[in-house]
Tab-separated table of C-alpha atoms and ligand atoms in Angstrom:
chain	number	residue	atom	x	y	z
A	857	UNK	CA	26.902	26.112	-13.410
A	858	UNK	CA	23.393	24.665	-13.941
A	859	UNK	CA	21.009	24.767	-10.974
A	860	UNK	CA	20.752	21.489	-9.053
A	861	UNK	CA	17.436	19.724	-8.780
A	862	UNK	CA	16.690	19.404	-5.082
A	863	UNK	CA	14.959	16.406	-3.542
A	864	UNK	CA	12.981	16.122	-0.332
A	865	UNK	CA	12.774	12.464	0.651
A	866	UNK	CA	10.018	11.286	3.003
A	867	UNK	CA	10.497	7.739	4.254
A	868	UNK	CA	13.946	6.373	4.988
A	869	UNK	CA	13.301	2.656	4.957
A	870	UNK	CA	15.149	0.303	2.635
A	871	UNK	CA	14.173	2.200	-0.503
A	872	UNK	CA	14.747	5.702	0.912
A	873	UNK	CA	18.216	4.731	2.133
A	874	UNK	CA	18.897	3.192	-1.290
A	875	UNK	CA	17.979	6.448	-3.028
A	876	UNK	CA	20.261	8.458	-0.713
A	877	UNK	CA	23.100	6.032	-1.479
A	878	UNK	CA	22.714	6.382	-5.251
A	879	UNK	CA	22.543	10.183	-5.055
A	880	UNK	CA	25.730	10.250	-2.954
A	881	UNK	CA	27.721	7.530	-4.686
A	882	UNK	CA	26.827	8.320	-8.299
A	883	UNK	CA	26.762	12.121	-8.117
A	884	UNK	CA	29.105	12.716	-11.058
A	885	UNK	CA	27.377	10.204	-13.327
A	886	UNK	CA	23.915	11.531	-12.470
A	887	UNK	CA	25.008	15.125	-13.083
A	888	UNK	CA	26.556	14.242	-16.432
A	889	UNK	CA	23.387	12.466	-17.545
A	890	UNK	CA	20.881	15.003	-16.230
A	891	UNK	CA	22.944	18.042	-17.172
A	892	UNK	CA	22.594	19.331	-13.627
A	893	UNK	CA	23.476	18.098	-10.148
A	894	UNK	CA	20.983	15.968	-8.203
A	895	UNK	CA	20.932	17.222	-4.607
A	896	UNK	CA	19.048	16.273	-1.461
A	897	UNK	CA	17.803	19.215	0.613
A	898	UNK	CA	15.855	17.499	3.352
A	899	UNK	CA	14.670	14.149	4.620
A	900	UNK	CA	11.907	12.930	6.877
A	901	UNK	CA	11.115	9.686	8.668
A	902	UNK	CA	9.411	8.493	11.816
A	903	UNK	CA	12.600	7.805	13.786
A	904	UNK	CA	15.397	10.330	13.587
A	905	UNK	CA	17.920	8.301	15.602
A	906	UNK	CA	17.894	5.050	13.653
A	907	UNK	CA	21.128	4.113	11.857
A	908	UNK	CA	20.241	3.619	8.190
A	909	UNK	CA	23.756	2.849	7.010
A	910	UNK	CA	24.021	6.115	5.117
A	911	UNK	CA	25.097	9.582	6.319
A	912	UNK	CA	22.174	11.978	6.635
A	913	UNK	CA	23.934	14.860	8.436
A	914	UNK	CA	24.171	17.011	5.293
A	915	UNK	CA	20.406	17.213	4.959
A	916	UNK	CA	17.804	19.185	6.858
A	917	UNK	CA	15.497	17.019	8.955
A	918	UNK	CA	11.719	17.430	9.068
A	919	UNK	CA	9.531	15.413	11.406
A	920	UNK	CA	6.460	16.373	9.413
A	921	UNK	CA	6.394	15.085	5.808
A	922	UNK	CA	3.958	17.845	4.813
A	923	UNK	CA	6.505	20.442	5.914
A	924	UNK	CA	9.197	18.614	3.997
A	925	UNK	CA	7.028	18.472	0.881
A	926	UNK	CA	6.430	22.223	0.881
A	927	UNK	CA	9.942	23.467	1.705
A	928	UNK	CA	11.199	26.246	-0.570
A	929	UNK	CA	14.429	24.324	-1.197
A	930	UNK	CA	12.639	21.186	-2.452
A	931	UNK	CA	11.839	20.811	-6.170
A	932	UNK	CA	10.844	17.144	-6.163
A	933	UNK	CA	9.027	15.450	-3.318
A	934	UNK	CA	10.089	11.801	-3.135
A	935	UNK	CA	7.356	9.919	-1.278
A	936	UNK	CA	8.565	6.583	0.104
A	937	UNK	CA	6.393	6.277	3.189
A	938	UNK	CA	3.620	4.093	1.796
A	939	UNK	CA	-0.031	3.844	2.811
A	940	UNK	CA	-3.035	4.614	0.646
A	941	UNK	CA	-4.132	7.610	2.686
A	942	UNK	CA	-2.785	9.398	5.733
A	943	UNK	CA	0.572	11.207	5.698
A	944	UNK	CA	1.649	9.951	2.240
A	945	UNK	CA	-1.428	11.347	0.513
A	946	UNK	CA	-1.519	14.527	2.592
A	947	UNK	CA	2.135	15.246	1.809
A	948	UNK	CA	1.713	14.420	-1.894
A	949	UNK	CA	-1.243	16.801	-2.163
A	950	UNK	CA	0.679	19.474	-0.279
A	951	UNK	CA	3.706	19.043	-2.550
A	952	UNK	CA	1.589	19.434	-5.681
A	953	UNK	CA	-0.203	22.463	-4.223
A	954	UNK	CA	3.199	23.994	-3.543
A	955	UNK	CA	4.273	23.420	-7.177
A	956	UNK	CA	6.563	20.438	-6.655
A	957	UNK	CA	6.818	17.340	-8.796
A	958	UNK	CA	6.335	14.032	-6.998
A	959	UNK	CA	8.107	10.687	-7.342
A	960	UNK	CA	6.535	7.847	-5.400
A	961	UNK	CA	6.731	4.090	-4.863
A	962	UNK	CA	3.232	4.068	-3.409
A	963	UNK	CA	1.009	1.711	-5.402
A	964	UNK	CA	-1.851	1.738	-2.885
A	965	UNK	CA	-2.101	5.538	-2.847
A	966	UNK	CA	-2.240	5.761	-6.636
A	967	UNK	CA	-4.416	2.691	-7.183
A	968	UNK	CA	-7.039	4.210	-4.881
A	969	UNK	CA	-6.553	7.954	-5.481
A	970	UNK	CA	-4.641	8.106	-8.768
A	971	UNK	CA	-7.183	9.980	-10.872
A	972	UNK	CA	-7.686	12.830	-8.398
A	973	UNK	CA	-3.943	13.147	-7.756
A	974	UNK	CA	-3.143	13.100	-11.484
A	975	UNK	CA	-5.744	15.823	-12.098
A	976	UNK	CA	-4.264	17.928	-9.305
A	977	UNK	CA	-0.719	17.457	-10.621
A	978	UNK	CA	-1.604	18.294	-14.179
A	979	UNK	CA	-3.690	21.335	-13.222
A	980	UNK	CA	-0.566	22.595	-11.445
A	981	UNK	CA	1.674	21.823	-14.435
A	982	UNK	CA	3.491	19.169	-12.431
A	983	UNK	CA	3.779	15.416	-12.638
A	984	UNK	CA	3.691	12.353	-10.389
A	985	UNK	CA	6.002	9.542	-11.465
A	986	UNK	CA	5.557	6.053	-10.049
A	987	UNK	CA	7.888	3.601	-11.751
A	988	UNK	CA	8.948	2.228	-8.354
A	989	UNK	CA	5.331	1.409	-7.495
A	990	UNK	CA	5.080	-1.352	-10.112
A	991	UNK	CA	7.376	-4.379	-10.328
A	992	UNK	CA	10.300	-2.777	-8.471
A	993	UNK	CA	13.271	-2.291	-10.752
A	994	UNK	CA	11.523	-3.250	-13.999
A	995	UNK	CA	10.948	-0.051	-16.026
A	996	UNK	CA	7.497	-1.137	-17.163
A	997	UNK	CA	5.671	2.185	-16.759
A	998	UNK	CA	8.337	3.802	-18.900
A	999	UNK	CA	8.087	0.990	-21.449
A	1000	UNK	CA	4.336	1.514	-21.785
A	1001	UNK	CA	4.275	5.327	-21.736
A	1002	UNK	CA	7.318	5.899	-23.920
A	1003	UNK	CA	8.762	2.983	-25.848
A	1004	UNK	CA	5.353	1.488	-26.684
A	1005	UNK	CA	3.446	4.777	-27.063
A	1006	UNK	CA	2.796	3.977	-30.736
A	1007	UNK	CA	1.056	0.699	-29.942
A	1008	UNK	CA	-2.509	-0.141	-29.162
A	1009	UNK	CA	-1.900	-2.324	-26.132
A	1010	UNK	CA	-3.880	-5.543	-26.262
A	1011	UNK	CA	-2.942	-7.229	-23.051
A	1012	UNK	CA	-0.794	-6.731	-19.969
A	1013	UNK	CA	-0.074	-9.667	-17.744
A	1014	UNK	CA	2.454	-10.716	-15.216
A	1015	UNK	CA	3.698	-11.865	-11.872
A	1016	UNK	CA	4.034	-8.708	-9.821
A	1017	UNK	CA	4.306	-9.847	-6.245
A	1018	UNK	CA	7.668	-11.342	-5.404
A	1019	UNK	CA	6.550	-12.627	-2.018
A	1020	UNK	CA	3.799	-14.780	-3.525
A	1021	UNK	CA	6.138	-16.079	-6.190
A	1022	UNK	CA	8.704	-16.899	-3.516
A	1023	UNK	CA	6.074	-18.791	-1.489
A	1024	UNK	CA	4.757	-20.751	-4.473
A	1025	UNK	CA	8.171	-21.706	-5.865
A	1026	UNK	CA	9.571	-22.560	-2.442
A	1027	UNK	CA	6.553	-24.779	-1.708
A	1028	UNK	CA	7.179	-26.612	-4.962
A	1029	UNK	CA	10.961	-26.878	-4.769
A	1030	UNK	CA	11.096	-27.926	-1.101
A	1031	UNK	CA	7.803	-29.825	-1.014
A	1032	UNK	CA	6.642	-27.756	1.945
A	1033	UNK	CA	3.108	-26.746	2.946
A	1034	UNK	CA	1.860	-23.186	2.570
A	1035	UNK	CA	1.853	-22.438	6.298
A	1036	UNK	CA	5.535	-23.424	6.723
A	1037	UNK	CA	6.696	-21.337	3.775
A	1038	UNK	CA	4.534	-18.393	4.850
A	1039	UNK	CA	6.403	-18.423	8.181
A	1040	UNK	CA	9.738	-18.631	6.368
A	1041	UNK	CA	8.811	-15.640	4.208
A	1042	UNK	CA	7.833	-13.778	7.366
A	1043	UNK	CA	11.196	-14.490	8.992
A	1044	UNK	CA	13.008	-13.367	5.845
A	1045	UNK	CA	11.152	-10.044	6.077
A	1046	UNK	CA	9.428	-10.582	2.713
A	1047	UNK	CA	5.892	-9.991	3.917
A	1048	UNK	CA	4.275	-6.571	4.076
A	1049	UNK	CA	3.302	-5.372	7.579
A	1050	UNK	CA	-0.188	-6.541	6.639
A	1051	UNK	CA	0.567	-9.883	4.911
A	1052	UNK	CA	-2.902	-9.935	3.299
A	1053	UNK	CA	-1.622	-7.263	0.952
A	1054	UNK	CA	0.801	-9.851	-0.438
A	1055	UNK	CA	-0.905	-13.235	-0.144
A	1056	UNK	CA	-4.388	-11.801	-0.712
A	1057	UNK	CA	-3.294	-10.474	-4.123
A	1058	UNK	CA	-3.988	-6.844	-3.178
A	1059	UNK	CA	-0.459	-5.472	-3.633
A	1060	UNK	CA	-0.209	-7.121	-7.055
A	1061	UNK	CA	-3.737	-5.896	-7.815
A	1062	UNK	CA	-2.740	-2.299	-7.062
A	1063	UNK	CA	0.157	-2.650	-9.507
A	1064	UNK	CA	-1.969	-4.164	-12.243
A	1065	UNK	CA	-4.603	-1.423	-11.813
A	1066	UNK	CA	-1.907	1.199	-12.460
A	1067	UNK	CA	-0.551	-0.602	-15.505
A	1068	UNK	CA	-4.061	-1.048	-16.927
A	1069	UNK	CA	-4.620	2.701	-16.731
A	1070	UNK	CA	-1.416	3.470	-18.621
A	1071	UNK	CA	-1.941	0.649	-21.121
A	1072	UNK	CA	-5.566	1.378	-22.006
A	1073	UNK	CA	-5.947	5.110	-21.357
A	1074	UNK	CA	-8.509	4.505	-18.633
A	1075	UNK	CA	-9.029	5.930	-15.167
A	1076	UNK	CA	-7.392	3.738	-12.574
A	1077	UNK	CA	-10.097	1.523	-11.078
A	1078	UNK	CA	-8.820	-0.887	-8.444
A	1079	UNK	CA	-12.343	-1.622	-7.166
A	1080	UNK	CA	-13.275	-3.231	-10.496
A	1081	UNK	CA	-10.547	-5.858	-10.304
A	1082	UNK	CA	-11.390	-9.494	-9.584
A	1083	UNK	CA	-8.888	-10.608	-6.946
A	1084	UNK	CA	-8.098	-13.983	-5.436
A	1085	UNK	CA	-5.054	-14.600	-3.265
A	1086	UNK	CA	-2.822	-17.638	-2.907
A	1087	UNK	CA	-3.959	-18.622	0.595
A	1088	UNK	CA	-5.900	-21.671	-0.571
A	1089	UNK	CA	-3.222	-23.051	-2.902
A	1090	UNK	CA	-1.956	-26.271	-1.325
A	1091	UNK	CA	1.158	-28.320	-1.898
A	1092	UNK	CA	-1.209	-30.904	-3.393
A	1093	UNK	CA	-2.370	-28.391	-6.042
A	1094	UNK	CA	1.237	-27.548	-6.832
A	1095	UNK	CA	2.156	-31.229	-7.201
A	1096	UNK	CA	-0.847	-32.008	-9.381
A	1097	UNK	CA	-0.167	-28.976	-11.559
A	1098	UNK	CA	3.477	-30.041	-11.941
A	1099	UNK	CA	2.347	-33.523	-12.901
A	1100	UNK	CA	0.347	-32.021	-15.763
A	1101	UNK	CA	3.229	-29.789	-16.890
A	1102	UNK	CA	2.082	-26.610	-15.160
A	1103	UNK	CA	3.209	-24.303	-12.354
A	1104	UNK	CA	0.945	-22.149	-10.230
A	1105	UNK	CA	1.566	-18.402	-10.336
A	1106	UNK	CA	-0.296	-15.422	-8.918
A	1107	UNK	CA	-1.031	-13.986	-12.328
A	1108	UNK	CA	-2.458	-10.595	-13.195
A	1109	UNK	CA	-4.148	-10.069	-16.530
A	1110	UNK	CA	-5.613	-6.840	-17.931
A	1111	UNK	CA	-7.195	-6.730	-21.352
A	1112	UNK	CA	-9.674	-4.560	-23.193
A	1113	UNK	CA	-12.578	-6.581	-24.558
A	1114	UNK	CA	-15.706	-5.635	-26.511
A	1115	UNK	CA	-17.565	-5.766	-23.166
A	1116	UNK	CA	-15.130	-3.511	-21.327
A	1117	UNK	CA	-11.915	-3.706	-19.344
A	1118	UNK	CA	-11.164	-7.083	-17.797
A	1119	UNK	CA	-8.721	-6.963	-14.886
A	1120	UNK	CA	-8.064	-9.977	-12.722
A	1121	UNK	CA	-5.428	-11.147	-10.278
A	1122	UNK	CA	-5.586	-14.793	-9.296
A	1123	UNK	CA	-3.518	-17.940	-8.910
A	1124	UNK	CA	-3.427	-19.653	-12.302
A	1125	UNK	CA	-1.787	-22.668	-13.869
A	1126	UNK	CA	0.714	-21.649	-16.541
A	1127	UNK	CA	2.837	-24.000	-18.662
A	1128	UNK	CA	5.979	-24.871	-16.688
A	1129	UNK	CA	8.190	-24.221	-19.688
A	1130	UNK	CA	6.729	-20.769	-20.506
A	1131	UNK	CA	8.593	-17.610	-19.414
A	1132	UNK	CA	6.021	-17.061	-16.636
A	1133	UNK	CA	6.189	-20.708	-15.592
A	1134	UNK	CA	9.948	-20.647	-15.233
A	1135	UNK	CA	9.968	-17.617	-12.929
A	1136	UNK	CA	11.661	-18.517	-9.633
A	1137	UNK	CA	11.693	-16.957	-6.163
A	1138	UNK	CA	10.878	-13.277	-5.677
A	1139	UNK	CA	11.478	-12.251	-9.286
A	1140	UNK	CA	8.767	-10.345	-11.169
A	1141	UNK	CA	7.789	-10.622	-14.816
A	1142	UNK	CA	5.564	-8.427	-16.928
A	1143	UNK	CA	4.370	-9.427	-20.386
A	1144	UNK	CA	3.170	-6.632	-22.676
A	1145	UNK	CA	1.365	-7.192	-25.964
A	1146	UNK	CA	0.957	-4.408	-28.503
A	1147	UNK	CA	-0.545	-4.429	-31.980
A	1148	UNK	CA	2.660	-3.319	-33.677
A	1149	UNK	CA	5.373	-4.680	-31.432
A	1150	UNK	CA	3.918	-8.093	-30.622
A	1151	UNK	CA	4.929	-9.527	-27.259
A	1152	UNK	CA	7.573	-8.138	-24.920
A	1153	UNK	CA	8.699	-9.873	-21.743
A	1154	UNK	CA	10.325	-7.871	-18.940
A	1155	UNK	CA	11.878	-9.684	-16.017
A	1156	UNK	CA	13.707	-8.499	-12.919
A	1157	UNK	CA	13.721	-7.854	-9.208
A	1158	UNK	CA	10.340	-6.662	-8.010
A	1159	UNK	CA	11.459	-5.330	-4.652
A	1160	UNK	CA	14.508	-4.550	-2.536
A	1161	UNK	CA	16.774	-1.596	-1.945
A	1162	UNK	CA	18.717	-1.408	-5.199
A	1163	UNK	CA	15.984	-2.290	-7.692
A	1164	UNK	CA	13.342	-0.018	-6.184
A	1165	UNK	CA	15.793	2.867	-5.691
A	1166	UNK	CA	16.832	2.375	-9.319
A	1167	UNK	CA	13.229	2.946	-10.410
A	1168	UNK	CA	12.901	6.029	-8.180
A	1169	UNK	CA	16.088	7.476	-9.647
A	1170	UNK	CA	14.897	6.862	-13.211
A	1171	UNK	CA	11.906	9.092	-12.465
A	1172	UNK	CA	14.031	11.692	-10.689
A	1173	UNK	CA	16.361	11.812	-13.690
A	1174	UNK	CA	13.480	12.383	-16.103
A	1175	UNK	CA	12.242	15.327	-14.054
A	1176	UNK	CA	15.798	16.688	-13.736
A	1177	UNK	CA	16.042	16.549	-17.537
A	1178	UNK	CA	12.778	18.489	-17.839
A	1179	UNK	CA	10.652	15.542	-18.965
A	1180	UNK	CA	7.204	15.883	-17.413
A	1181	UNK	CA	4.897	13.292	-18.904
A	1182	UNK	CA	1.239	13.057	-17.930
A	1183	UNK	CA	0.926	10.834	-14.883
A	1184	UNK	CA	-0.852	7.957	-16.657
A	1185	UNK	CA	0.688	8.554	-20.086
A	1186	UNK	CA	-2.014	10.896	-21.402
A	1187	UNK	CA	-3.662	13.934	-19.809
A	1188	UNK	CA	-5.760	12.863	-16.822
A	1189	UNK	CA	-8.810	14.695	-18.227
A	1190	UNK	CA	-8.737	12.428	-21.302
A	1191	UNK	CA	-8.604	9.121	-19.413
A	1192	UNK	CA	-11.834	7.205	-20.009
A	1193	UNK	CA	-13.922	5.604	-17.302
A	1194	UNK	CA	-13.768	1.990	-18.421
A	1195	UNK	CA	-16.737	-0.293	-18.230
A	1196	UNK	CA	-15.558	-3.089	-15.922
A	1197	UNK	CA	-16.024	-6.501	-17.512
A	1198	UNK	CA	-15.988	-9.733	-15.560
A	1199	UNK	CA	-13.499	-12.261	-16.889
A	1200	UNK	CA	-15.499	-13.994	-19.597
A	1201	UNK	CA	-12.633	-15.013	-21.829
A	1202	UNK	CA	-13.073	-18.816	-21.780
A	1203	UNK	CA	-10.294	-20.953	-20.343
A	1204	UNK	CA	-9.870	-24.459	-19.013
A	1205	UNK	CA	-10.047	-24.712	-15.211
A	1206	UNK	CA	-8.393	-26.971	-12.678
A	1207	UNK	CA	-10.703	-28.141	-9.888
A	1208	UNK	CA	-9.743	-29.978	-6.719
A	1209	UNK	CA	-12.618	-31.490	-4.773
A	1210	UNK	CA	-12.888	-33.637	-1.725
A	1211	UNK	CA	-15.675	-36.095	-2.382
A	1212	UNK	CA	-17.408	-38.417	-0.004
A	1213	UNK	CA	-16.250	-41.851	-1.066
A	1214	UNK	CA	-19.582	-43.496	-1.737
A	1215	UNK	CA	-21.376	-44.931	-4.780
A	1216	UNK	CA	-22.584	-42.325	-7.263
A	1217	UNK	CA	-20.643	-39.372	-5.773
A	1218	UNK	CA	-18.575	-38.749	-8.874
A	1219	UNK	CA	-21.656	-39.059	-11.093
A	1220	UNK	CA	-23.482	-36.391	-9.058
A	1221	UNK	CA	-20.595	-33.954	-9.443
A	1222	UNK	CA	-20.271	-34.685	-13.149
A	1223	UNK	CA	-24.022	-34.152	-13.564
A	1224	UNK	CA	-23.870	-30.779	-11.733
A	1225	UNK	CA	-21.079	-29.677	-14.016
A	1226	UNK	CA	-22.924	-30.861	-17.103
A	1227	UNK	CA	-26.063	-28.970	-16.091
A	1228	UNK	CA	-23.991	-25.801	-15.702
A	1229	UNK	CA	-22.628	-26.340	-19.228
A	1230	UNK	CA	-19.106	-27.163	-18.046
A	1231	UNK	CA	-17.493	-29.997	-19.947
A	1232	UNK	CA	-14.898	-32.245	-18.312
A	1233	UNK	CA	-11.639	-32.783	-20.168
A	1234	UNK	CA	-9.718	-34.932	-17.676
A	1235	UNK	CA	-10.460	-36.372	-14.276
A	1236	UNK	CA	-8.339	-38.182	-11.706
A	1237	UNK	CA	-9.103	-39.615	-8.298
A	1238	UNK	CA	-5.959	-39.948	-6.238
A	1239	UNK	CA	-5.170	-42.702	-3.796
A	1240	UNK	CA	-6.628	-42.071	-0.375
A	1241	UNK	CA	-7.445	-43.446	3.013
A	1242	UNK	CA	-10.517	-42.549	5.004
A	1243	UNK	CA	-13.966	-41.477	3.920
A	1244	UNK	CA	-13.140	-38.649	1.519
A	1245	UNK	CA	-11.584	-39.002	-1.924
A	1246	UNK	CA	-9.530	-36.211	-3.482
A	1247	UNK	CA	-10.656	-35.708	-7.073
A	1248	UNK	CA	-9.012	-33.540	-9.709
A	1249	UNK	CA	-10.888	-32.319	-12.709
A	1250	UNK	CA	-9.613	-30.327	-15.666
A	1251	UNK	CA	-12.425	-28.773	-17.638
A	1252	UNK	CA	-12.606	-27.912	-21.287
A	1253	UNK	CA	-12.635	-24.171	-21.971
A	1254	UNK	CA	-15.449	-22.529	-20.066
A	1255	UNK	CA	-16.292	-19.096	-18.704
A	1256	UNK	CA	-15.862	-18.063	-15.085
A	1257	UNK	CA	-19.634	-17.552	-14.828
A	1258	UNK	CA	-20.387	-21.100	-15.967
A	1259	UNK	CA	-17.758	-22.529	-13.662
A	1260	UNK	CA	-19.226	-20.583	-10.770
A	1261	UNK	CA	-22.664	-21.936	-11.597
A	1262	UNK	CA	-21.212	-25.451	-11.353
A	1263	UNK	CA	-19.466	-24.662	-8.066
A	1264	UNK	CA	-22.676	-23.190	-6.692
A	1265	UNK	CA	-24.486	-26.441	-7.499
A	1266	UNK	CA	-21.989	-28.653	-5.648
A	1267	UNK	CA	-23.356	-28.261	-2.088
A	1268	UNK	CA	-26.761	-29.548	-3.229
A	1269	UNK	CA	-25.149	-32.779	-4.441
A	1270	UNK	CA	-24.497	-33.667	-0.796
A	1271	UNK	CA	-21.207	-35.369	-1.704
A	1272	UNK	CA	-18.667	-32.504	-1.836
A	1273	UNK	CA	-16.910	-32.437	1.529
A	1274	UNK	CA	-14.921	-29.160	1.533
A	1275	UNK	CA	-14.966	-25.968	-0.481
A	1276	UNK	CA	-13.406	-26.852	-3.851
A	1277	UNK	CA	-10.259	-25.138	-5.143
A	1278	UNK	CA	-10.658	-23.793	-8.677
A	1279	UNK	CA	-7.791	-22.346	-10.684
A	1280	UNK	CA	-7.781	-20.971	-14.185
A	1281	UNK	CA	-5.370	-22.511	-16.673
A	1282	UNK	CA	-3.646	-19.902	-18.838
A	1283	UNK	CA	-2.120	-21.619	-21.800
B	2002	LIG	N1	5.569	-6.911	-1.206
B	2002	LIG	C1	5.865	-6.688	-2.585
B	2002	LIG	C2	6.309	-7.973	-3.225
B	2002	LIG	C3	6.926	-5.660	-2.815
B	2002	LIG	O1	6.463	-8.966	-2.556
B	2002	LIG	O2	6.492	-7.973	-4.423
B	2002	LIG	C4	6.379	-4.292	-2.800
B	2002	LIG	O3	5.293	-4.143	-3.613
């Protein structure tokens, strides 16, 4: 009888309970596929008494995740607690030091500490697998590290935060303002404990930083990412975008350019009929482009019990089968430090301004844009009452730097009432 692989699971929230369910309910299938039983030795969580809808009595209980991670009867430490530092990182380091492999859903921990943890794992002959950290149930890390290993990856992009996509599509479909839908998302339990992680683009940024490392063979560098959240996207922007055939998505793009690695996460206009444009609710989508394969589109649930537990189990199964890939797809010591490049790939931009409704106001704005080298493609002033006029401008292709120069010149015109909204158009 082959030896079981024994898990220690820290964190028994939705995902942890989902993992326990799969291990219990699919034991025979998992054993047949892995060639050995998958067993749980011990679990750990903050509250021992909570009913998690799954029997835990067969497993040892540890209050301290570090103790759990270093138990002699644990082969794989499954870290599902979350948090960039603190207990999750301490327990992960302890597990690696004790010769365990680690499976985690913790994007923040790896986006901020991934290089050091990967070096520690690989020095110990162990691995850290993190499929569940990126786009929930979509096996995108596996796609990049295995199926596409023969490709030079040119670009990775996608919608990787289901909460933001839910908010944006719900605003559009129900014609509701941001604040109302934010509250709805809160009531539905979609928002992270710190909602800024979602709506500020940080959670999606963590995910993109991890994918960029795997895609381009570079050290994970979250600090280099340009991040804008969706907080300033209004129902008016969504309506205007729809009128022009676009939808607004919190879009992440990572690409290697001659100047260095460009990574950005920001609300963008994408064609409504494109795969990204047609993405509804909390679904995620990742688009991968490789020199040999061309474009691949992966779509699926980015969060939730089943999808995230599915990703955790995929990693557990690899380790049970003896597959220990380098954490970021190539040995950590060979990952390059990428030069961070600001997004200079030119694109058209959507601008929404509130202008004082007085003679010459539009001319002053147009002149400021012209002086910054930004050319106007289309312009529309919508019907209004009162002293301010909402004006929409779509520029010809320009760089972010030139657009920012134009935006910086607006206050001096004396006619721009509020801070303008500017969104990149990704055709
Ligand atoms: N809060 C995330 C989302 C799920 O909405 O996609 C976990 O990363």
